[in-house]
Short mmCIF file of C-alpha atoms and ligand atoms in Angstrom, two decimals:
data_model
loop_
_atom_site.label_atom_id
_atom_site.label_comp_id
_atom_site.label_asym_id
_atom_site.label_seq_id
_atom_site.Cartn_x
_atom_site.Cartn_y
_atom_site.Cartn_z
CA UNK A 170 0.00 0.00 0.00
CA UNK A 171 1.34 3.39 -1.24
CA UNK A 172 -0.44 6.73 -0.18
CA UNK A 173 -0.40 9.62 -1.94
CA UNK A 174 2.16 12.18 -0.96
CA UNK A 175 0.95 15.61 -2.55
CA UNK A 176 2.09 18.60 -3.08
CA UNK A 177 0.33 22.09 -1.97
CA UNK A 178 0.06 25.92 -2.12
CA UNK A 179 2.91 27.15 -0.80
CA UNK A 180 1.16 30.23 0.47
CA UNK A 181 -2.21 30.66 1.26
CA UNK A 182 -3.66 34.60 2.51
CA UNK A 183 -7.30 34.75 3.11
CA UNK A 184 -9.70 37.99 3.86
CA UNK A 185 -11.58 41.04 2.30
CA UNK A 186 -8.89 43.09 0.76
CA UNK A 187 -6.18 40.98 0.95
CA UNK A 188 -6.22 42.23 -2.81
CA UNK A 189 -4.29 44.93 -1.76
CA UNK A 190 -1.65 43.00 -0.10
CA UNK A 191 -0.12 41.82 -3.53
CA UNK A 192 2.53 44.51 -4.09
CA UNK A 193 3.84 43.38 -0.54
CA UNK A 194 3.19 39.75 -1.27
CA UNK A 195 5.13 39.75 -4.93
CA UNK A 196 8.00 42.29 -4.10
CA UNK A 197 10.81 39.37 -2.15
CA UNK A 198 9.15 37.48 -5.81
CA UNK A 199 11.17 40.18 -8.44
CA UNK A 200 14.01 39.60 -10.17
CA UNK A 201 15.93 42.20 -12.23
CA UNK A 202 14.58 43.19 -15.50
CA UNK A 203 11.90 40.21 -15.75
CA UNK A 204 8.16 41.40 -15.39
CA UNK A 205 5.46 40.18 -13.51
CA UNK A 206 2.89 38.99 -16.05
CA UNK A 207 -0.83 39.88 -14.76
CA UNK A 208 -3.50 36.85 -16.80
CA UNK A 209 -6.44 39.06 -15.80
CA UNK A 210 -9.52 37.05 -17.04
CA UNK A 211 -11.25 39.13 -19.80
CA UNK A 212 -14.73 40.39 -18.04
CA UNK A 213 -12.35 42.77 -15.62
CA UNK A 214 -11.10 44.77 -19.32
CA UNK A 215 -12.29 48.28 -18.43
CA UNK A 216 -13.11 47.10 -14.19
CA UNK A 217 -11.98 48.92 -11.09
CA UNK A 218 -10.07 45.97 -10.40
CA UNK A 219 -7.76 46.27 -13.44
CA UNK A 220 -6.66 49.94 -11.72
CA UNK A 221 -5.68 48.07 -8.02
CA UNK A 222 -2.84 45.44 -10.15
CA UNK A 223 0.16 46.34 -8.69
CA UNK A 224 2.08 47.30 -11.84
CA UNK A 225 6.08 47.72 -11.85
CA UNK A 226 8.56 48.62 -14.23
CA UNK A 227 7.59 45.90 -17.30
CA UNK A 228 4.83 44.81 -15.82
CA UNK A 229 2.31 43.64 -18.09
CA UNK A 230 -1.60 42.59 -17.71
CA UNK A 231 -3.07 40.55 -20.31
CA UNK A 232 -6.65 39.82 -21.22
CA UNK A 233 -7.14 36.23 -20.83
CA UNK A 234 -10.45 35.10 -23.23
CA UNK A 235 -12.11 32.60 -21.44
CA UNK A 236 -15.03 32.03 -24.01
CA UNK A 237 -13.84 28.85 -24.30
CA UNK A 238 -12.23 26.69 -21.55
CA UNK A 239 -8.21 26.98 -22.16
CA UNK A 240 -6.71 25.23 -25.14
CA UNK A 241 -3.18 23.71 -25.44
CA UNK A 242 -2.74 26.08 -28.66
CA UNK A 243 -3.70 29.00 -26.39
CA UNK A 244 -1.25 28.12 -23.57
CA UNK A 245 1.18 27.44 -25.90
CA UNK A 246 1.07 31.17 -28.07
CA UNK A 247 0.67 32.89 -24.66
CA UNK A 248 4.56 31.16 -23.35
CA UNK A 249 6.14 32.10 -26.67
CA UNK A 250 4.94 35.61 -26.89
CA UNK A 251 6.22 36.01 -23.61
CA UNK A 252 9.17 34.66 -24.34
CA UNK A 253 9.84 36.08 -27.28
CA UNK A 254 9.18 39.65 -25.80
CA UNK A 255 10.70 39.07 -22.15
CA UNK A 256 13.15 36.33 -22.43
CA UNK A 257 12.12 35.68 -18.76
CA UNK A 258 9.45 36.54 -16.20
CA UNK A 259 9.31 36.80 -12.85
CA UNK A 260 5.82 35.47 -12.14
CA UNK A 261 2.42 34.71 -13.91
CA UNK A 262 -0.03 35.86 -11.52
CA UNK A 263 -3.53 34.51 -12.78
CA UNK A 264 -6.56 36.66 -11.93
CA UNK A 265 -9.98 35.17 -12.56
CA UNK A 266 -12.06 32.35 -12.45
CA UNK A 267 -11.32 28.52 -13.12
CA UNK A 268 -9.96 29.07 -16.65
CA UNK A 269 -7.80 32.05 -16.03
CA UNK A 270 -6.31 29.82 -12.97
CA UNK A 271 -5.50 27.14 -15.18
CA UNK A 272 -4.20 29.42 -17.65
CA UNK A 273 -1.59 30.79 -15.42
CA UNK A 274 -0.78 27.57 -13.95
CA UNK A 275 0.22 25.94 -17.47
CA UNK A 276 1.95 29.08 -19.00
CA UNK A 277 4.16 29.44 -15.86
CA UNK A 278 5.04 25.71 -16.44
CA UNK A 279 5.74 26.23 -20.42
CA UNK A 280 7.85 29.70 -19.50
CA UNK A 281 10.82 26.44 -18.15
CA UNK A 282 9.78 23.27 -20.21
CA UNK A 283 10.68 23.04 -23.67
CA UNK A 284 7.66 21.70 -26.59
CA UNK A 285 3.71 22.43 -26.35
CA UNK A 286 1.93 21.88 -23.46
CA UNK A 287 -0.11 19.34 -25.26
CA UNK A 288 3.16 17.19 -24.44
CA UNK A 289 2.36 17.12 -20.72
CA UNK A 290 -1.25 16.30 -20.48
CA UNK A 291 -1.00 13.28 -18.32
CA UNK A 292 0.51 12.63 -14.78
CA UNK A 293 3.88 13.58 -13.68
CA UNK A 294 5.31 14.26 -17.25
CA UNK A 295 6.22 17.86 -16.67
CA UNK A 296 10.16 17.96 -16.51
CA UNK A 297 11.23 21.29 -14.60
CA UNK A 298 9.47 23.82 -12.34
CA UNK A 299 7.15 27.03 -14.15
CA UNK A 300 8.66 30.19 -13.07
CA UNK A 301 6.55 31.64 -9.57
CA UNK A 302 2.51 31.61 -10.05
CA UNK A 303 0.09 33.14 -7.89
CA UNK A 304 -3.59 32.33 -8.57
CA UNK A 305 -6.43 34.95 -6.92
CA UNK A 306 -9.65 33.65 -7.81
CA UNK A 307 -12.69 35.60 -8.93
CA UNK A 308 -15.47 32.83 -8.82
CA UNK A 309 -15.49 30.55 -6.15
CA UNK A 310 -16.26 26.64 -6.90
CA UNK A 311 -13.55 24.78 -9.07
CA UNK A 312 -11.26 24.40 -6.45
CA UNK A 313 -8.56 24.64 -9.09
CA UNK A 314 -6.53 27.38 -6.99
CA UNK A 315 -5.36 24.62 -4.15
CA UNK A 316 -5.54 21.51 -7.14
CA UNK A 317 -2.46 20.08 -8.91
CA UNK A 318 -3.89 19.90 -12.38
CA UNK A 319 -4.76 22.67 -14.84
CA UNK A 320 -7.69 21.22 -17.34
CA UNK A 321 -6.65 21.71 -21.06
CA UNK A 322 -7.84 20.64 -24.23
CA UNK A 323 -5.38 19.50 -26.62
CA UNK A 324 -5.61 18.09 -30.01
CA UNK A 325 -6.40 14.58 -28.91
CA UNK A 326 -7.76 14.75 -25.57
CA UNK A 327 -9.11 16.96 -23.16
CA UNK A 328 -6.45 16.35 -19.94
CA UNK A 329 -4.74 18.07 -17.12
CA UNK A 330 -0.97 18.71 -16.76
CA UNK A 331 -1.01 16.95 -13.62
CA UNK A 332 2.09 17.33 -11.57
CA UNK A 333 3.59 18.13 -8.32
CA UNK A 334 4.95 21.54 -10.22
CA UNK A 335 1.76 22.58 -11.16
CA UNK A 336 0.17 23.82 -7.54
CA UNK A 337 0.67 27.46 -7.34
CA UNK A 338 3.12 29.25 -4.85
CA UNK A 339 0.83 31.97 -3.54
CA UNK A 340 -2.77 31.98 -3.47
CA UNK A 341 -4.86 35.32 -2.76
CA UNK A 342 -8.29 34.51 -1.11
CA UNK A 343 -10.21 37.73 -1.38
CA UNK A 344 -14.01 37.13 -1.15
CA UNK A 345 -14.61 40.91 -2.16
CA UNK A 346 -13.28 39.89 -5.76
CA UNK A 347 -16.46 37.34 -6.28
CA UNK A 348 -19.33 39.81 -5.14
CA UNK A 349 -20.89 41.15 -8.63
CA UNK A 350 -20.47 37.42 -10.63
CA UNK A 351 -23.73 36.94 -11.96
CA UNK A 352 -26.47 34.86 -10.51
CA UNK A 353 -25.79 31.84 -13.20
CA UNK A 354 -22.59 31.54 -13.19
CA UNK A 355 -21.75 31.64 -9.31
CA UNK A 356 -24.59 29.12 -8.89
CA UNK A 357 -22.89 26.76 -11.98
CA UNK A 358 -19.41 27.58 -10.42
CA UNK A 359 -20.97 26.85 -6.48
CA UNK A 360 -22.28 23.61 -7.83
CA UNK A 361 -18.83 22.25 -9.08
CA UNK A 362 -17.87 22.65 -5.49
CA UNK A 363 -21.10 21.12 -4.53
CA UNK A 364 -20.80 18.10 -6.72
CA UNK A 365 -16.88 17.60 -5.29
CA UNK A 366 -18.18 17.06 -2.03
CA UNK A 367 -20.69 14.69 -3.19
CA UNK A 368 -18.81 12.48 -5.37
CA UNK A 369 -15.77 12.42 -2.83
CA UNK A 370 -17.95 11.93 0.05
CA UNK A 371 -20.09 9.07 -2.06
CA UNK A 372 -16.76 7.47 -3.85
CA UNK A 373 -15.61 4.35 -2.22
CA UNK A 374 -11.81 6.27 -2.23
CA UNK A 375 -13.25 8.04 0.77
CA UNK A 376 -10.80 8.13 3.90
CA UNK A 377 -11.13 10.53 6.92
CA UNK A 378 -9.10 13.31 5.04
CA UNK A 379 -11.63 13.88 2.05
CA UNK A 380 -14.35 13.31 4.46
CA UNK A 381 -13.04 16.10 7.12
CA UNK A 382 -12.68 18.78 4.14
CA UNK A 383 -15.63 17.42 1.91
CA UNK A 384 -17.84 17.63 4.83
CA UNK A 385 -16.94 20.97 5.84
CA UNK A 386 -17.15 22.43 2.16
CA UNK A 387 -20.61 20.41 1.98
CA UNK A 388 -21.85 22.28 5.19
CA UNK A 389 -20.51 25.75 3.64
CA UNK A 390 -22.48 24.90 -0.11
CA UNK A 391 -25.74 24.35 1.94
CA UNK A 392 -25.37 27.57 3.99
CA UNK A 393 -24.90 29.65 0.89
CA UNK A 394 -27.56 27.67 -1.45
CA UNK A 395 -30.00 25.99 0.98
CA UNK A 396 -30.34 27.94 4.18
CA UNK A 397 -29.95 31.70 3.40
CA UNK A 398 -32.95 33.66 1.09
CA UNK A 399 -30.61 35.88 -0.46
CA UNK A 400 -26.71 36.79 -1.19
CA UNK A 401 -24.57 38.84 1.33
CA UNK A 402 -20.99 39.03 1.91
CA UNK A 403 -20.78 36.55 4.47
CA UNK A 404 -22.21 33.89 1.33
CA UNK A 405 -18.97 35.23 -0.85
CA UNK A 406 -16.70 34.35 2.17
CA UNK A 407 -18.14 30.90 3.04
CA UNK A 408 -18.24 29.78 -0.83
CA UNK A 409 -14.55 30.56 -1.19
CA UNK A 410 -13.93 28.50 1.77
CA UNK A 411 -16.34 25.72 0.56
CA UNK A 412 -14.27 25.77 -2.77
CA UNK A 413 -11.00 25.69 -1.30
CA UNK A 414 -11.73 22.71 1.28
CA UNK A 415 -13.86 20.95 -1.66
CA UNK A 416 -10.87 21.34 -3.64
CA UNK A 417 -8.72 19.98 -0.77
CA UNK A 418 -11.06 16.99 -0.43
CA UNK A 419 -10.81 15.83 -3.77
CA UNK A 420 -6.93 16.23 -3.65
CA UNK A 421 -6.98 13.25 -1.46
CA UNK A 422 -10.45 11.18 -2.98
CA UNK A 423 -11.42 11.32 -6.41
CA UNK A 424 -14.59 12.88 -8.43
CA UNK A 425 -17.05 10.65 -10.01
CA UNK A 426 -20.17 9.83 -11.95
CA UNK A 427 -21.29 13.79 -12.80
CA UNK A 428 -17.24 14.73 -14.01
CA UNK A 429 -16.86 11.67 -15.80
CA UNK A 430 -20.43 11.93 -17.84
CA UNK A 431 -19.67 15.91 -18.07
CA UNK A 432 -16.01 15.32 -19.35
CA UNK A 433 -17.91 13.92 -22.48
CA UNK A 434 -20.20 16.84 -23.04
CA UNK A 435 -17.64 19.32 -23.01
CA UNK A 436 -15.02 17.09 -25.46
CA UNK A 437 -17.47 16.63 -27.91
CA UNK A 438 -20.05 19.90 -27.44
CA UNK A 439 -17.76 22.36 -25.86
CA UNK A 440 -19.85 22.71 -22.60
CA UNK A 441 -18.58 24.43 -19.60
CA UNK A 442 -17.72 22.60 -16.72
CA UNK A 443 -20.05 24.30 -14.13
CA UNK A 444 -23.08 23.93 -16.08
CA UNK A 445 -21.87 20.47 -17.66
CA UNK A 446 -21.31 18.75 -14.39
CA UNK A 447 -25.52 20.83 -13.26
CA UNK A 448 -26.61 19.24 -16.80
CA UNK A 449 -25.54 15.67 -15.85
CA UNK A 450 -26.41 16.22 -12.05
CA UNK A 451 -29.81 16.64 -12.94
CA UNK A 452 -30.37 13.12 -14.08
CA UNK A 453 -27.96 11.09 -11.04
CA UNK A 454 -30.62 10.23 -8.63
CA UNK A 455 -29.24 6.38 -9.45
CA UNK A 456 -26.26 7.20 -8.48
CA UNK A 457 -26.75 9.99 -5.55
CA UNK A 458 -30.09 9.87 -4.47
CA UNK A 459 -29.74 12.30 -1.46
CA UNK A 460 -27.37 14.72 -3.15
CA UNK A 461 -29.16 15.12 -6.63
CA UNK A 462 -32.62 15.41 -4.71
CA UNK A 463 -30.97 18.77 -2.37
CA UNK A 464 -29.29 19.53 -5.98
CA UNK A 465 -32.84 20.13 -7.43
CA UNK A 466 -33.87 22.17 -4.69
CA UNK A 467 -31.31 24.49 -4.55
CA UNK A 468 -31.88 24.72 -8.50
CA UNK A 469 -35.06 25.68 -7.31
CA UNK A 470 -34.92 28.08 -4.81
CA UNK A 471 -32.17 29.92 -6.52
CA UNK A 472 -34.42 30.26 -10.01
CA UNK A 473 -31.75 28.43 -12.01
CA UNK A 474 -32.11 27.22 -15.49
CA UNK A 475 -30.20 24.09 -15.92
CA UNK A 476 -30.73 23.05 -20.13
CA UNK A 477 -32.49 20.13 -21.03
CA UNK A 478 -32.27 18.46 -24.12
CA UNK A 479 -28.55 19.20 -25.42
CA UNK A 480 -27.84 15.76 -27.15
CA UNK A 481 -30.98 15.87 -29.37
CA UNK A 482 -30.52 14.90 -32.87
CA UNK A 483 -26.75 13.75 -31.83
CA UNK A 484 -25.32 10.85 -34.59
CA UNK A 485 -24.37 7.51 -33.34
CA UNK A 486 -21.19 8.22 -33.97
CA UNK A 487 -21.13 11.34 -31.74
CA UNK A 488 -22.87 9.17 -28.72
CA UNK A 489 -19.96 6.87 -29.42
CA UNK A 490 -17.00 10.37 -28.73
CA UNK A 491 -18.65 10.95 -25.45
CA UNK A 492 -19.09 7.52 -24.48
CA UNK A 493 -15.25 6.98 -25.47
CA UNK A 494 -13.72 9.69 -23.62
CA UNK A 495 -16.27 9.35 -20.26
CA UNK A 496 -15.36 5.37 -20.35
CA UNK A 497 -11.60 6.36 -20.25
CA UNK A 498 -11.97 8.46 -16.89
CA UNK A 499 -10.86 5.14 -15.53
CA UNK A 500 -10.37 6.27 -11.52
CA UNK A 501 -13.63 8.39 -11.61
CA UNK A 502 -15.67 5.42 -12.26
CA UNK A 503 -13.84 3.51 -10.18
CA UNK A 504 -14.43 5.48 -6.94
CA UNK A 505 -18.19 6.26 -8.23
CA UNK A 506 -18.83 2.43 -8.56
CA UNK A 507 -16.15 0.21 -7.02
CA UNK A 508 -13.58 -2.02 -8.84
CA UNK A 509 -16.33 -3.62 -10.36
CA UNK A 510 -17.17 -0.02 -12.28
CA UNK A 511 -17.18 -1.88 -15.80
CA UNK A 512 -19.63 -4.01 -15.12
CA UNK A 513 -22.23 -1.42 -13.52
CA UNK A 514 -21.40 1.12 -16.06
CA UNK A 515 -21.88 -0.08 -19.81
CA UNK A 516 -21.38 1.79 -22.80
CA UNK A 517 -25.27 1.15 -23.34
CA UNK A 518 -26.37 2.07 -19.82
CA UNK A 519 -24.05 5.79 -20.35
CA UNK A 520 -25.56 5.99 -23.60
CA UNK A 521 -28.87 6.01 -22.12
CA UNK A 522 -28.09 8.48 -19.66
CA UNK A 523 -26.15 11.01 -22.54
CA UNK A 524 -29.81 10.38 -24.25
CA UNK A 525 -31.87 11.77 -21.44
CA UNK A 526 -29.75 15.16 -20.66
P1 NAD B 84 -14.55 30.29 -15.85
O1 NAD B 84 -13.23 30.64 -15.31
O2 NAD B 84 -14.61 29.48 -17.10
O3 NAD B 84 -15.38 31.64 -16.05
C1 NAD B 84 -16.75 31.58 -16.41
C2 NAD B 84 -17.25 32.97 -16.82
O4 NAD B 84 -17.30 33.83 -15.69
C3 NAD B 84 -16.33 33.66 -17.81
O5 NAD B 84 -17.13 34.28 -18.78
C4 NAD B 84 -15.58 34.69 -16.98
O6 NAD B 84 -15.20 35.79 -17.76
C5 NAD B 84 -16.62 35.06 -15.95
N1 NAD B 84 -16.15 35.59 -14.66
C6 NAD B 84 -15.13 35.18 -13.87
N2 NAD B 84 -15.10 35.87 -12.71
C7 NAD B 84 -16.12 36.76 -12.76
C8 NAD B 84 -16.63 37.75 -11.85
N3 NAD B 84 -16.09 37.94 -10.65
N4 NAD B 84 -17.70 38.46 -12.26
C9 NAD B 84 -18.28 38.25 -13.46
N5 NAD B 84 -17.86 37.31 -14.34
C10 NAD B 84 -16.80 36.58 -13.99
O7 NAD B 84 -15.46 29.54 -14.76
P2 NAD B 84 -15.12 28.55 -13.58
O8 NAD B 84 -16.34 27.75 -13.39
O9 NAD B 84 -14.53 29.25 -12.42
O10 NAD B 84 -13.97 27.63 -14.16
C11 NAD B 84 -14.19 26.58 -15.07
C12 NAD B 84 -12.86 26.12 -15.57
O11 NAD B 84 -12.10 25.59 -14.48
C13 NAD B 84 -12.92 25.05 -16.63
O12 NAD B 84 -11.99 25.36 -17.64
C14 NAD B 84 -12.50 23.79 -15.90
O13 NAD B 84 -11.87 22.86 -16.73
C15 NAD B 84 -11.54 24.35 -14.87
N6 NAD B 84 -11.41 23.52 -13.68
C16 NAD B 84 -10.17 23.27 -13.22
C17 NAD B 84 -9.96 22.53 -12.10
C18 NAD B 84 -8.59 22.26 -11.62
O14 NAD B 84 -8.41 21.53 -10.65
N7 NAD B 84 -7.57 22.82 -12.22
C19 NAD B 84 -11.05 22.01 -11.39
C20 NAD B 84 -12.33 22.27 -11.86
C21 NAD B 84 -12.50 23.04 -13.01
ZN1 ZN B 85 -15.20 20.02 -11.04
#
């Protein structure tokens, strides 16, 4: 028996305004006549925010556009312009929400490892350490600011460059930078968090470290989406919290039924994550009876709309993508459904399920 030995956030600060504490924070992190790259995640082009970046010298911010989740190609043009225009940096500090996170996670690992980051999607194949990254979320949910993957899609598969190099060195917790994300999203977003705790707490990798952080960041998702009637600050700091310990949980479990079926959705139809995983979530009662039944009702009581419908009119052929590239998200079955997972889960029995979102 081998446990896992990870690797986390070197630095962790937590509070309203601790925005303002990142000139102090990334000062000891400058080096002579390399910037400090800024990913700012597009929507803040034009925001308040964009005025409080602590810019030095050859600082630069760039526009991240997260339309679409990030893209090997993407990560890859972002490195060489850098390179090409800097030579070195001192730090990629990624501002935004899940994407812009990942973003800055992979292009400080490209700025010191030769090739296209399509080359490290997989586990443990990245070769040296990124230059410094700090990741200051503006959504709460993913849990990718504490996680040791960054989610890309690349030109054959849709995978993380999972490594012990990829956590970032600093993380900024500032609940003040979530308060105006609209109602969707942060619900979407919330729900990712949600569905961590769910499938970790559910999986049959459970042990009493997930369960300590998956039940607190469980306890935190109801508060915010079950008890209260409306929004307030306190609901911005507990869902940063939820995210962060959800995140933690899963670091030491594994997600299941609602990432693997979702994984499909977004390979083959480009869906987001936080409104893939709500699509599939809608239809686990199977699986999750308890947590897709509290899942509806917080739908509910938040006026949500989760779509219906989206593989209508889909070919055989494109049933047969998504049923390929969920199948293959070998260790999320297996914690969903035990060792036995291939047996429970046939490609006709996903196939009916893809047929009824
Ligand atoms: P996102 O980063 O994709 O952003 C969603 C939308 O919200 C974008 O349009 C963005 O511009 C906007 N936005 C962000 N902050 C805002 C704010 N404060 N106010 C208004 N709009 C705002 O959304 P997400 O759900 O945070 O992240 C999803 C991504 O995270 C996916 O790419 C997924 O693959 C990745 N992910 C990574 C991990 C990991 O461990 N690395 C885990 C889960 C998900
Ligand atoms: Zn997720």
């Amino acid at each position: 028996m081998s446990f896992r030995n990870f690797k986390m956030v070197d630095y962790v600060v937590f509070g309203r305004g601790a925005f303002n504490q990142l000139d102090e924070i990334l000062a000891p992190r400058r080096k002579a006549d390399a910037p400090m790259i800024f990913l700012v995640d597009h929507f803040f082009e034009g925001k308040p925010l964009v005025n409080r970046i602590p810019l030095r010298g050859k600082d630069k911010i760039i526009f991240a556009d997260v339309t679409y989740e990030p893209k090997t190609t993407q990560v890859d043009a972002l490195a060489n312009s850098l390179k090409e225009s800097f030579g070195t940096v001192s730090g990629i500090i990624g501002i935004g929400g899940g994407s812009t996170m990942d973003l800055a996670k992979a292009v400080s690992l490209m700025m010191n490892n030769p090739g296209s980051s399509a080359d490290y999607q997989g586990w443990d194949l990245v070769k040296f350490p990124g230059v410094y990254k700090a990741g200051i979320p503006t959504l709460s949910g993913t849990g990718a600011e504490v996680s040791r993957t960054t989610v890309l899609t690349g030109p054959t598969r849709k995978l993380g460059m999972n490594s012990d190099f990829t956590p970032f060195d600093q993380i900024v917790l500032d609940p003040e930078l979530t308060k105006y994300a609209p109602v969707n999203q942060r619900f979407y977003t919330g729900m990712d968090c949600y569905i961590h705790c769910i499938e970790s707490l559910e999986g049959t990798y459970l042990n009493e470290f997930s369960k300590s952080y998956g039940e607190k960041a469980l306890e935190l998702c109801q508060k915010v989406f079950v008890a209260k009637d409306h929004w307030d600050d306190e609901s911005d700091d507990q869902l940063m919290m939820a995210s962060y310990a959800g995140g933690m949980s899963i670091a030491y479990s594994q997600v299941g039924v609602a990432h693997a079926v979702s994984y499909g959705l977004s390979y083959l139809l480009g869906t987001k994550h936080g409104i893939g995983n709500c699509i599939v979530m809608n239809h686990l009662e199977e699986y999750y009876p308890a947590g897709v039944k509290e899942f509806k009702y917080m739908v509910e009581k938040n006026k949500i709309d989760i779509p219906q419908g989206i593989c209508k009119g889909l070919t055989d052929e494109q049933f047969d993508t998504m049923i390929n590239v969920s199948i293959g998200m070998k260790p999320l079955w297996e914690n969903a459904l035990g060792k036995d997972w291939e047996k429970i889960m046939t490609r006709e029995k996903l196939r009916a399920l893809y047929e009824r979102l």
